[in-house]
Amino acid sequence: MSVVGFSHYFFLGLILFSIGALGALTRRNGITIFLSIELMLNSVNLILVSYASTNGNLAGQILVFFMFAIAAAEAAVGLAFFIAIYKHRRTINIDRLTFLRW
Amino acid sequence: MTSLIAIVLLPFLGAVVNGILSFSNSKRAVTFTALATTGGSLVIALYTIWRYLTELSPQPIEYVLYKWLEKPLEIQISFLLDPLSAIMLFVVTFVGFFIHLYSTGYMSDDEGYGRYFAYLNLFMGMMLLLILGSNLLVTFIGWEGVGLCSYLLIGFYYKQDEPPRASMKAFVVNRIGDFAFLIAIFISFAHFATLEYREILNAIATNQQLQDTVYIFGLTLPALLALLLFIAATGKSAQLPLYVWLPDAMAGPTPVSALIHAATMVTAGVYLLTRTNLLFQLSPNILKLVTLISVATAFMAASIAIAQRDIKKVLAYSTVSQLGYMFLAAGVGAFVVSIFHLFTHAFFKALLFLGSGSVIHAMEGEQDIYKMGGLKQHLPHTYITFLIGTLAIAGFPPLAGFFSKDAILAYTYDHSKAIYFIGLITAGLTSFYMFRMFILTFHGEFRGTEEQRKHLHESPPSMTLPLWILAIGSAFVGFIGKIPFTHYDLFGKILSPVIVKLEEKAVHHDVLHEVLLITLSVVAALLGLVAAKVLYSQGPTGDERLKSIITAPLYTLLKGKYFVDELYTFVIVTPLRTTANILWRFVDQLIIDGTLHLAAGIVQLISALGSFTTTGNLRNYMLYFVIGIILLIAYTVG
Amino acid sequence: MMLETVIFYLFASLAVIFALVVILHPDPVKATLSMVITLFSLAVIYLTIKAPLIAALQILLYTGAILVLFLFVIMLLNIQREISLPFSKPVQLWGSIVSVGFLIGIITNFAIKIKIEESVKNYSLVLIAESLFKENALSFIATGFLLLAAVVGATIIATKVKRG
Amino acid sequence: MKFLELLTNPSLTLIVFFPTLAAIPLLVANKRNEKRIKWYLLVVFTAEFLLSAYLVTLLYLKDGIKYFPLVADPTIPWLPRYGIAYRLAIDGISMPLILLTTFIMPIVILGSWSSIKKHWKLYGISLLILTTGILGAFLAYDLILFYIFWEVMLVPMYLIIGVWGGERRIYAAVKFFLYTLAGSLPMLLAILWLGWRFSKAAGYWSFHYLELLTMLLPPQEQLWLFIGFALAFAIKVPLFPLHTWLPDAHVEAPTGGSVILAAVLLKLGTYGFMRFGVPLFPHVKEEVIDLILVLSLIGIIYAALVAWVQEDMKKLIAYSSVAHLGFVTLGIFSMTEISWSGALLQMVNHGLSTGALFLLVGMIYERFHTKKFKELGGLAQPLPLLAFFLVFSAMASAGLPGLNGFVGELMILTGTYIGGYKIYTVIGAIGVILAALYLLRMLKETVWGEYTGAVKKDLHSYEKMALFPLAVLMLLIGIIPSVFIKPSQESILQTLKIYSVRKNYPKVTKPLIIPIDIDKEKK
């Protein structure tokens, strides 16, 4: 029906996801990593919505709606963590934040 | 018979009140409570006994207080008044009261006055439970209860080193005997579904098969019970091999030694044997064992006593020896005589202990007879009463000890000549060590310090009155027993319903025999007296002469009490302690915990292998995460 | 038809390019601003699959709220440019290999196989609202609580005073 | 909501969950106001005790009957598909233990009054939740529910040892936790297996205890399941050689923790044997029963000897617990009515006397900051009242006639003798001698002797309040034991009857529901 088929959206999502993953795995600035993760989240949103829509299903959009709420909550808490960590350590360079070591 | 309840409960009441009072500082209230409760108990007891014994043919009276446990283990708290318990009741309340009275003087300066009387009253209550109980359980409650009081009172001077140790020893050794008692309770219940003496004895008496079939270890059921009860008795009544606690028990206050470790508690074993005499009469082997152990105890203790320096230790060994006599009587089947000796012994031994207490009081705590001497002038009342007691225990007619001891020897003569002679020698030894002590204490020069000499004084009336009363008793109570050359035997008549006579034994000797036996025992006592007089008229140097007569090694052996304590330490205590330490250090900590730690160590090792992945770098964790997702996708997709 | 395709490719390429800027730019402020563009492009793409609600929310919520929050935090913490290169550590190298490998792997192995009957329908807002407030009412309320908890939690975490 | 309905009426549910409810206000309490928290806890636990006593009296008097009936709360289905339901029931076996628990808890608060110095809020919450767990485990009639309550107890106790404990508290807490968990996981497997087998035999799932009683399994399977259960219970009891967590846990735990551990938690093991271990698996081989009896005896003698040579007062008492509970398991596995009554009573006795002893150790520790015998001595002089209670409790623990310990030991050993285990009885009785040995040693090292230290204050009023009720109960049980034993007898008789009916049923080769008449009343 549409010229731009589902696979296009899917590829777009995949590319964005990979870029997000790349960023998350290579950057050292905590905020940028967080941004990359948001990017990955968004790519998944895209796939969900497009997949559901092409299947004539509403569930995708509903789910993404909830995911927005969750993303908002996650961003709030996550950034609060960065602030707290920054207060403690004076840095959010994750190479220096090694307190997860056993 | 509600009066029985009052008799038992009054001392308990006193114990509780005194226990509470001991936290305040009011000696008058304590004195009042102690004397009022035991005195009340004595009065009611005397009245009850009088009423009971003057009945035409007194039947045993049972009074059930309440059911302690119900089916299927039905046991009740109940009391029994029969001639035997009546006599014991008299001894306990009578001697008990006067020792309470004596204690008010003896302990008047002690800071633990209230505590002392709380314990002593508690003891009275427990002892009354013991003798009035109509079943094994009530007796056992009293039995262990008096053990507890004995423990508390031996350790009364807890600040010193010796009393706590001695008290612990007493309790533990007693517990070994109690163990046998407990087993006897289990067996009785398992086979008769009751613990009442009357019912158990009836069941045994009427069941011939029970008497004949071997139950275990070649023993019939009655024999097994008899053996167990006898073991229990050896603990409480300080017979071989469990007598070791009694000499040490002298660490307690002297009135306690008089009441508990001479007159009442230690005789509980004799009481128990008499109470269950049917069992013993049905098992001649056990009786033989009783005879052997008792005569050995009597002789051994008497021989130890001749080499001791501590006035109370001498009396303690003398008690052990006299208890041996009681068991000897029981062993030869003369249970009446056994109780009779218990009865007379309670008087003269309590008297002797109280007298020694008076001496110790005057000497300000000195117990070594080497450091005494010449007290005759300073303590006239004590001297005379002590003399009466000494004569009584040595068996001089017509004092109480003569009657009972002579009767025991007479029965033993019938039984076995060899044992009779050992008994006779023991009687001579008794006379010897008693007079040795007596002479060293009261005659000769004063050997104490100047300060002690200045303070020498006769005790207050609250102490001398009991001495005189007991002295009178020691002098005359013998006449209620069997009087030689006559058939007059009030004691035997009273007790006869209690003693089961399976077969009539020949108890009557012809006059010639009787004269011979009496002469022999009087001569033995006289010999002892003379020997003591000869050896010790110059004071403690007599020991050196004694040593030269009986040779040095033997003397060391006697002086060292045959080294039984050391033997027990070496054979039982030390190995047990070593075992316990091995169990703890080796089995518990090394083997069991070691196994656990080994298992834990293995887990730790494995986890250490995996822990290199936890670098603490967030990026690494993310990488694992992503790889994990990829693998998951790969798995689901393809 | 053509227009849709053009719009899609245009905004798709915009999204990808600026996504790359997000992850490559050393200055976090610029990275965040690039992210705005990426998300905006995605919102447009949502419109092409007839999901106007999501598109609107994307702009309102993501670009309007979340990313502003990011900017605030970046400025609040005064985060500087990243100095070292992204591939200076082995784990970073591994990370890039894994993510690129993932992309290639999934495209070659999986994406080709997709066969879906495509029928994009136009869903009215009413339908969505009905679904949200009827079937998923409980989840909706739960989401509210989640947000509340997040707000409270964030406040507590961020204001916690350093001890000692 | 049925559950809420139950919570608002006098019911078993209320008893079980009242402490949890009471923990909610604590969550928002100001943690600095410790005094108020203490008083709150004291009031709550006293109320809990009064509540349970009221309920028990109510049930006891309901029909004017002579024994304590089996009374259940209404069942609330939970996971109906698997027959899991919320089932609470009380009978004569659990009744004394419930009362013991609720009775001990206020005393625990009093005992912790000044010895717990930090985090009272958390301490209170832990105690409250622990109480719920304990009571729930005693009352659960559904095996899954039982298991849940069983595990609920674990965490608060772990915290109590680990947070407020002594120097090696972490080691002790972890040891306690792992040991217990190692036992309870096999039990979970066994429970699930039982439910599954029941579904095979009856066609529907059930974890209802009384229903499971009607199912008979092949002997071999019974053996395995019994081992699963027995492991959990034996660790809890603890049975030799699984006892080594106990001394560590006791020594490191704070006073209150030790008291709960000794007085109540250990009883769950023996209770578990009485409720589940024995009746559910009647065809366990004689050798296994014999093994447990022998282990009990070893425990009695071994622990007594080890206790004798301890240098630490608390450790001595901890080992004495092992010895005492050896008597209880001896009583349970000799399977006579008398010995069961005795075992049940002995559980209560041990709770009282050992609880009192641990309290006293805590009081001594507060005053002298040591539990080592070497550094103590002569306490009778500065602390006569404490010394009195110490001697009293030690005597009760040593089984002195007239006090509580004796009754239990007498009944257990008599029962064992009647049950035909004559030699075992004799060996067990040796344990009574040894009990005197180590307890008197403890007294000698602490109470008696010359006192050289500084002046110390004798018992405070709250300490007296903690000890006095214990002492009174010890004396009362010793003097009029029948009052305490009678209510439970009917339940014990019934349980043993069911056991013997199941035992006498021919052995089966596959799971079978047997027509067993578990009293209509009982159901």
mmCIF file with all atom_site columns, C-alpha atoms in Angstrom, chain B residues 338-418:
data_model
loop_
_atom_site.group_PDB
_atom_site.id
_atom_site.type_symbol
_atom_site.label_atom_id
_atom_site.label_alt_id
_atom_site.label_comp_id
_atom_site.label_asym_id
_atom_site.label_entity_id
_atom_site.label_seq_id
_atom_site.pdbx_PDB_ins_code
_atom_site.Cartn_x
_atom_site.Cartn_y
_atom_site.Cartn_z
_atom_site.occupancy
_atom_site.B_iso_or_equiv
_atom_site.pdbx_formal_charge
_atom_site.auth_seq_id
_atom_site.auth_comp_id
_atom_site.auth_asym_id
_atom_site.auth_atom_id
_atom_site.pdbx_PDB_model_num
ATOM 1  C CA . SER B 1 338 ? 19.016 -49.634 110.592 1.00 0.00 ? 338 SER B CA 1
ATOM 2  C CA . ILE B 1 339 ? 16.337 -47.030 111.208 1.00 0.00 ? 339 ILE B CA 1
ATOM 3  C CA . PHE B 1 340 ? 17.016 -47.239 114.906 1.00 0.00 ? 340 PHE B CA 1
ATOM 4  C CA . HIS B 1 341 ? 20.645 -46.401 114.344 1.00 0.00 ? 341 HIS B CA 1
ATOM 5  C CA . LEU B 1 342 ? 19.580 -43.584 112.074 1.00 0.00 ? 342 LEU B CA 1
ATOM 6  C CA . PHE B 1 343 ? 17.425 -42.325 114.905 1.00 0.00 ? 343 PHE B CA 1
ATOM 7  C CA . THR B 1 344 ? 20.093 -42.401 117.583 1.00 0.00 ? 344 THR B CA 1
ATOM 8  C CA . HIS B 1 345 ? 22.766 -41.214 115.197 1.00 0.00 ? 345 HIS B CA 1
ATOM 9  C CA . ALA B 1 346 ? 20.698 -38.144 114.381 1.00 0.00 ? 346 ALA B CA 1
ATOM 10 C CA . PHE B 1 347 ? 20.882 -37.164 118.019 1.00 0.00 ? 347 PHE B CA 1
ATOM 11 C CA . PHE B 1 348 ? 24.484 -37.760 118.847 1.00 0.00 ? 348 PHE B CA 1
ATOM 12 C CA . LYS B 1 349 ? 25.945 -36.730 115.519 1.00 0.00 ? 349 LYS B CA 1
ATOM 13 C CA . ALA B 1 350 ? 23.923 -33.528 115.413 1.00 0.00 ? 350 ALA B CA 1
ATOM 14 C CA . LEU B 1 351 ? 25.091 -32.946 118.960 1.00 0.00 ? 351 LEU B CA 1
ATOM 15 C CA . LEU B 1 352 ? 28.714 -33.525 118.031 1.00 0.00 ? 352 LEU B CA 1
ATOM 16 C CA . PHE B 1 353 ? 28.549 -31.227 115.058 1.00 0.00 ? 353 PHE B CA 1
ATOM 17 C CA . LEU B 1 354 ? 26.826 -28.534 117.010 1.00 0.00 ? 354 LEU B CA 1
ATOM 18 C CA . GLY B 1 355 ? 29.420 -28.970 119.729 1.00 0.00 ? 355 GLY B CA 1
ATOM 19 C CA . SER B 1 356 ? 32.188 -28.646 117.195 1.00 0.00 ? 356 SER B CA 1
ATOM 20 C CA . GLY B 1 357 ? 30.386 -25.590 115.904 1.00 0.00 ? 357 GLY B CA 1
ATOM 21 C CA . SER B 1 358 ? 30.441 -24.152 119.360 1.00 0.00 ? 358 SER B CA 1
ATOM 22 C CA . VAL B 1 359 ? 34.161 -24.855 119.545 1.00 0.00 ? 359 VAL B CA 1
ATOM 23 C CA . ILE B 1 360 ? 34.790 -23.302 116.145 1.00 0.00 ? 360 ILE B CA 1
ATOM 24 C CA . HIS B 1 361 ? 32.684 -20.340 117.146 1.00 0.00 ? 361 HIS B CA 1
ATOM 25 C CA . ALA B 1 362 ? 34.787 -19.883 120.250 1.00 0.00 ? 362 ALA B CA 1
ATOM 26 C CA . MET B 1 363 ? 38.024 -20.342 118.303 1.00 0.00 ? 363 MET B CA 1
ATOM 27 C CA . GLU B 1 364 ? 36.930 -17.813 115.716 1.00 0.00 ? 364 GLU B CA 1
ATOM 28 C CA . GLY B 1 365 ? 36.777 -20.138 112.804 1.00 0.00 ? 365 GLY B CA 1
ATOM 29 C CA . GLU B 1 366 ? 39.726 -22.377 113.640 1.00 0.00 ? 366 GLU B CA 1
ATOM 30 C CA . GLN B 1 367 ? 39.012 -25.979 112.732 1.00 0.00 ? 367 GLN B CA 1
ATOM 31 C CA . ASP B 1 368 ? 42.402 -27.617 113.211 1.00 0.00 ? 368 ASP B CA 1
ATOM 32 C CA . ILE B 1 369 ? 42.443 -29.722 116.359 1.00 0.00 ? 369 ILE B CA 1
ATOM 33 C CA . TYR B 1 370 ? 46.217 -29.363 116.589 1.00 0.00 ? 370 TYR B CA 1
ATOM 34 C CA . LYS B 1 371 ? 45.634 -25.724 117.358 1.00 0.00 ? 371 LYS B CA 1
ATOM 35 C CA . MET B 1 372 ? 43.035 -26.334 120.039 1.00 0.00 ? 372 MET B CA 1
ATOM 36 C CA . GLY B 1 373 ? 43.380 -28.113 123.350 1.00 0.00 ? 373 GLY B CA 1
ATOM 37 C CA . GLY B 1 374 ? 42.418 -27.280 126.894 1.00 0.00 ? 374 GLY B CA 1
ATOM 38 C CA . LEU B 1 375 ? 39.033 -25.925 125.991 1.00 0.00 ? 375 LEU B CA 1
ATOM 39 C CA . LYS B 1 376 ? 37.455 -27.812 128.862 1.00 0.00 ? 376 LYS B CA 1
ATOM 40 C CA . GLN B 1 377 ? 37.593 -24.881 131.288 1.00 0.00 ? 377 GLN B CA 1
ATOM 41 C CA . HIS B 1 378 ? 36.440 -22.278 128.820 1.00 0.00 ? 378 HIS B CA 1
ATOM 42 C CA . LEU B 1 379 ? 33.504 -24.107 127.332 1.00 0.00 ? 379 LEU B CA 1
ATOM 43 C CA . PRO B 1 380 ? 31.982 -26.147 130.140 1.00 0.00 ? 380 PRO B CA 1
ATOM 44 C CA . HIS B 1 381 ? 28.582 -26.769 128.538 1.00 0.00 ? 381 HIS B CA 1
ATOM 45 C CA . THR B 1 382 ? 30.083 -27.657 125.247 1.00 0.00 ? 382 THR B CA 1
ATOM 46 C CA . TYR B 1 383 ? 32.572 -29.916 126.969 1.00 0.00 ? 383 TYR B CA 1
ATOM 47 C CA . ILE B 1 384 ? 30.022 -31.955 128.851 1.00 0.00 ? 384 ILE B CA 1
ATOM 48 C CA . THR B 1 385 ? 27.591 -32.296 126.001 1.00 0.00 ? 385 THR B CA 1
ATOM 49 C CA . PHE B 1 386 ? 30.395 -33.162 123.617 1.00 0.00 ? 386 PHE B CA 1
ATOM 50 C CA . LEU B 1 387 ? 31.569 -35.820 126.017 1.00 0.00 ? 387 LEU B CA 1
ATOM 51 C CA . ILE B 1 388 ? 28.108 -37.314 126.112 1.00 0.00 ? 388 ILE B CA 1
ATOM 52 C CA . GLY B 1 389 ? 28.005 -37.324 122.345 1.00 0.00 ? 389 GLY B CA 1
ATOM 53 C CA . THR B 1 390 ? 31.428 -38.926 122.095 1.00 0.00 ? 390 THR B CA 1
ATOM 54 C CA . LEU B 1 391 ? 30.542 -41.637 124.560 1.00 0.00 ? 391 LEU B CA 1
ATOM 55 C CA . ALA B 1 392 ? 27.329 -42.240 122.699 1.00 0.00 ? 392 ALA B CA 1
ATOM 56 C CA . ILE B 1 393 ? 28.950 -42.638 119.332 1.00 0.00 ? 393 ILE B CA 1
ATOM 57 C CA . ALA B 1 394 ? 31.686 -44.801 120.782 1.00 0.00 ? 394 ALA B CA 1
ATOM 58 C CA . GLY B 1 395 ? 28.988 -47.145 122.012 1.00 0.00 ? 395 GLY B CA 1
ATOM 59 C CA . PHE B 1 396 ? 29.309 -47.002 125.769 1.00 0.00 ? 396 PHE B CA 1
ATOM 60 C CA . PRO B 1 397 ? 26.301 -48.258 127.645 1.00 0.00 ? 397 PRO B CA 1
ATOM 61 C CA . PRO B 1 398 ? 23.770 -47.021 128.421 1.00 0.00 ? 398 PRO B CA 1
ATOM 62 C CA . LEU B 1 399 ? 23.989 -44.214 125.931 1.00 0.00 ? 399 LEU B CA 1
ATOM 63 C CA . ALA B 1 400 ? 21.992 -44.269 122.725 1.00 0.00 ? 400 ALA B CA 1
ATOM 64 C CA . GLY B 1 401 ? 24.768 -45.350 120.408 1.00 0.00 ? 401 GLY B CA 1
ATOM 65 C CA . PHE B 1 402 ? 25.376 -48.478 122.419 1.00 0.00 ? 402 PHE B CA 1
ATOM 66 C CA . PHE B 1 403 ? 21.924 -49.858 121.843 1.00 0.00 ? 403 PHE B CA 1
ATOM 67 C CA . SER B 1 404 ? 21.781 -49.288 118.143 1.00 0.00 ? 404 SER B CA 1
ATOM 68 C CA . LYS B 1 405 ? 25.324 -50.294 117.353 1.00 0.00 ? 405 LYS B CA 1
ATOM 69 C CA . ASP B 1 406 ? 25.159 -53.358 119.492 1.00 0.00 ? 406 ASP B CA 1
ATOM 70 C CA . ALA B 1 407 ? 21.998 -54.427 117.764 1.00 0.00 ? 407 ALA B CA 1
ATOM 71 C CA . ILE B 1 408 ? 23.627 -53.995 114.376 1.00 0.00 ? 408 ILE B CA 1
ATOM 72 C CA . LEU B 1 409 ? 26.632 -56.028 115.410 1.00 0.00 ? 409 LEU B CA 1
ATOM 73 C CA . ALA B 1 410 ? 24.418 -58.718 116.831 1.00 0.00 ? 410 ALA B CA 1
ATOM 74 C CA . TYR B 1 411 ? 22.530 -59.099 113.600 1.00 0.00 ? 411 TYR B CA 1
ATOM 75 C CA . THR B 1 412 ? 25.745 -59.050 111.631 1.00 0.00 ? 412 THR B CA 1
ATOM 76 C CA . TYR B 1 413 ? 27.130 -61.789 113.835 1.00 0.00 ? 413 TYR B CA 1
ATOM 77 C CA . ASP B 1 414 ? 24.262 -64.000 112.805 1.00 0.00 ? 414 ASP B CA 1
ATOM 78 C CA . HIS B 1 415 ? 24.890 -63.205 109.238 1.00 0.00 ? 415 HIS B CA 1
ATOM 79 C CA . SER B 1 416 ? 28.597 -63.540 108.834 1.00 0.00 ? 416 SER B CA 1
ATOM 80 C CA . LYS B 1 417 ? 31.346 -63.769 111.379 1.00 0.00 ? 417 LYS B CA 1
ATOM 81 C CA . ALA B 1 418 ? 33.939 -62.094 109.170 1.00 0.00 ? 418 ALA B CA 1
#
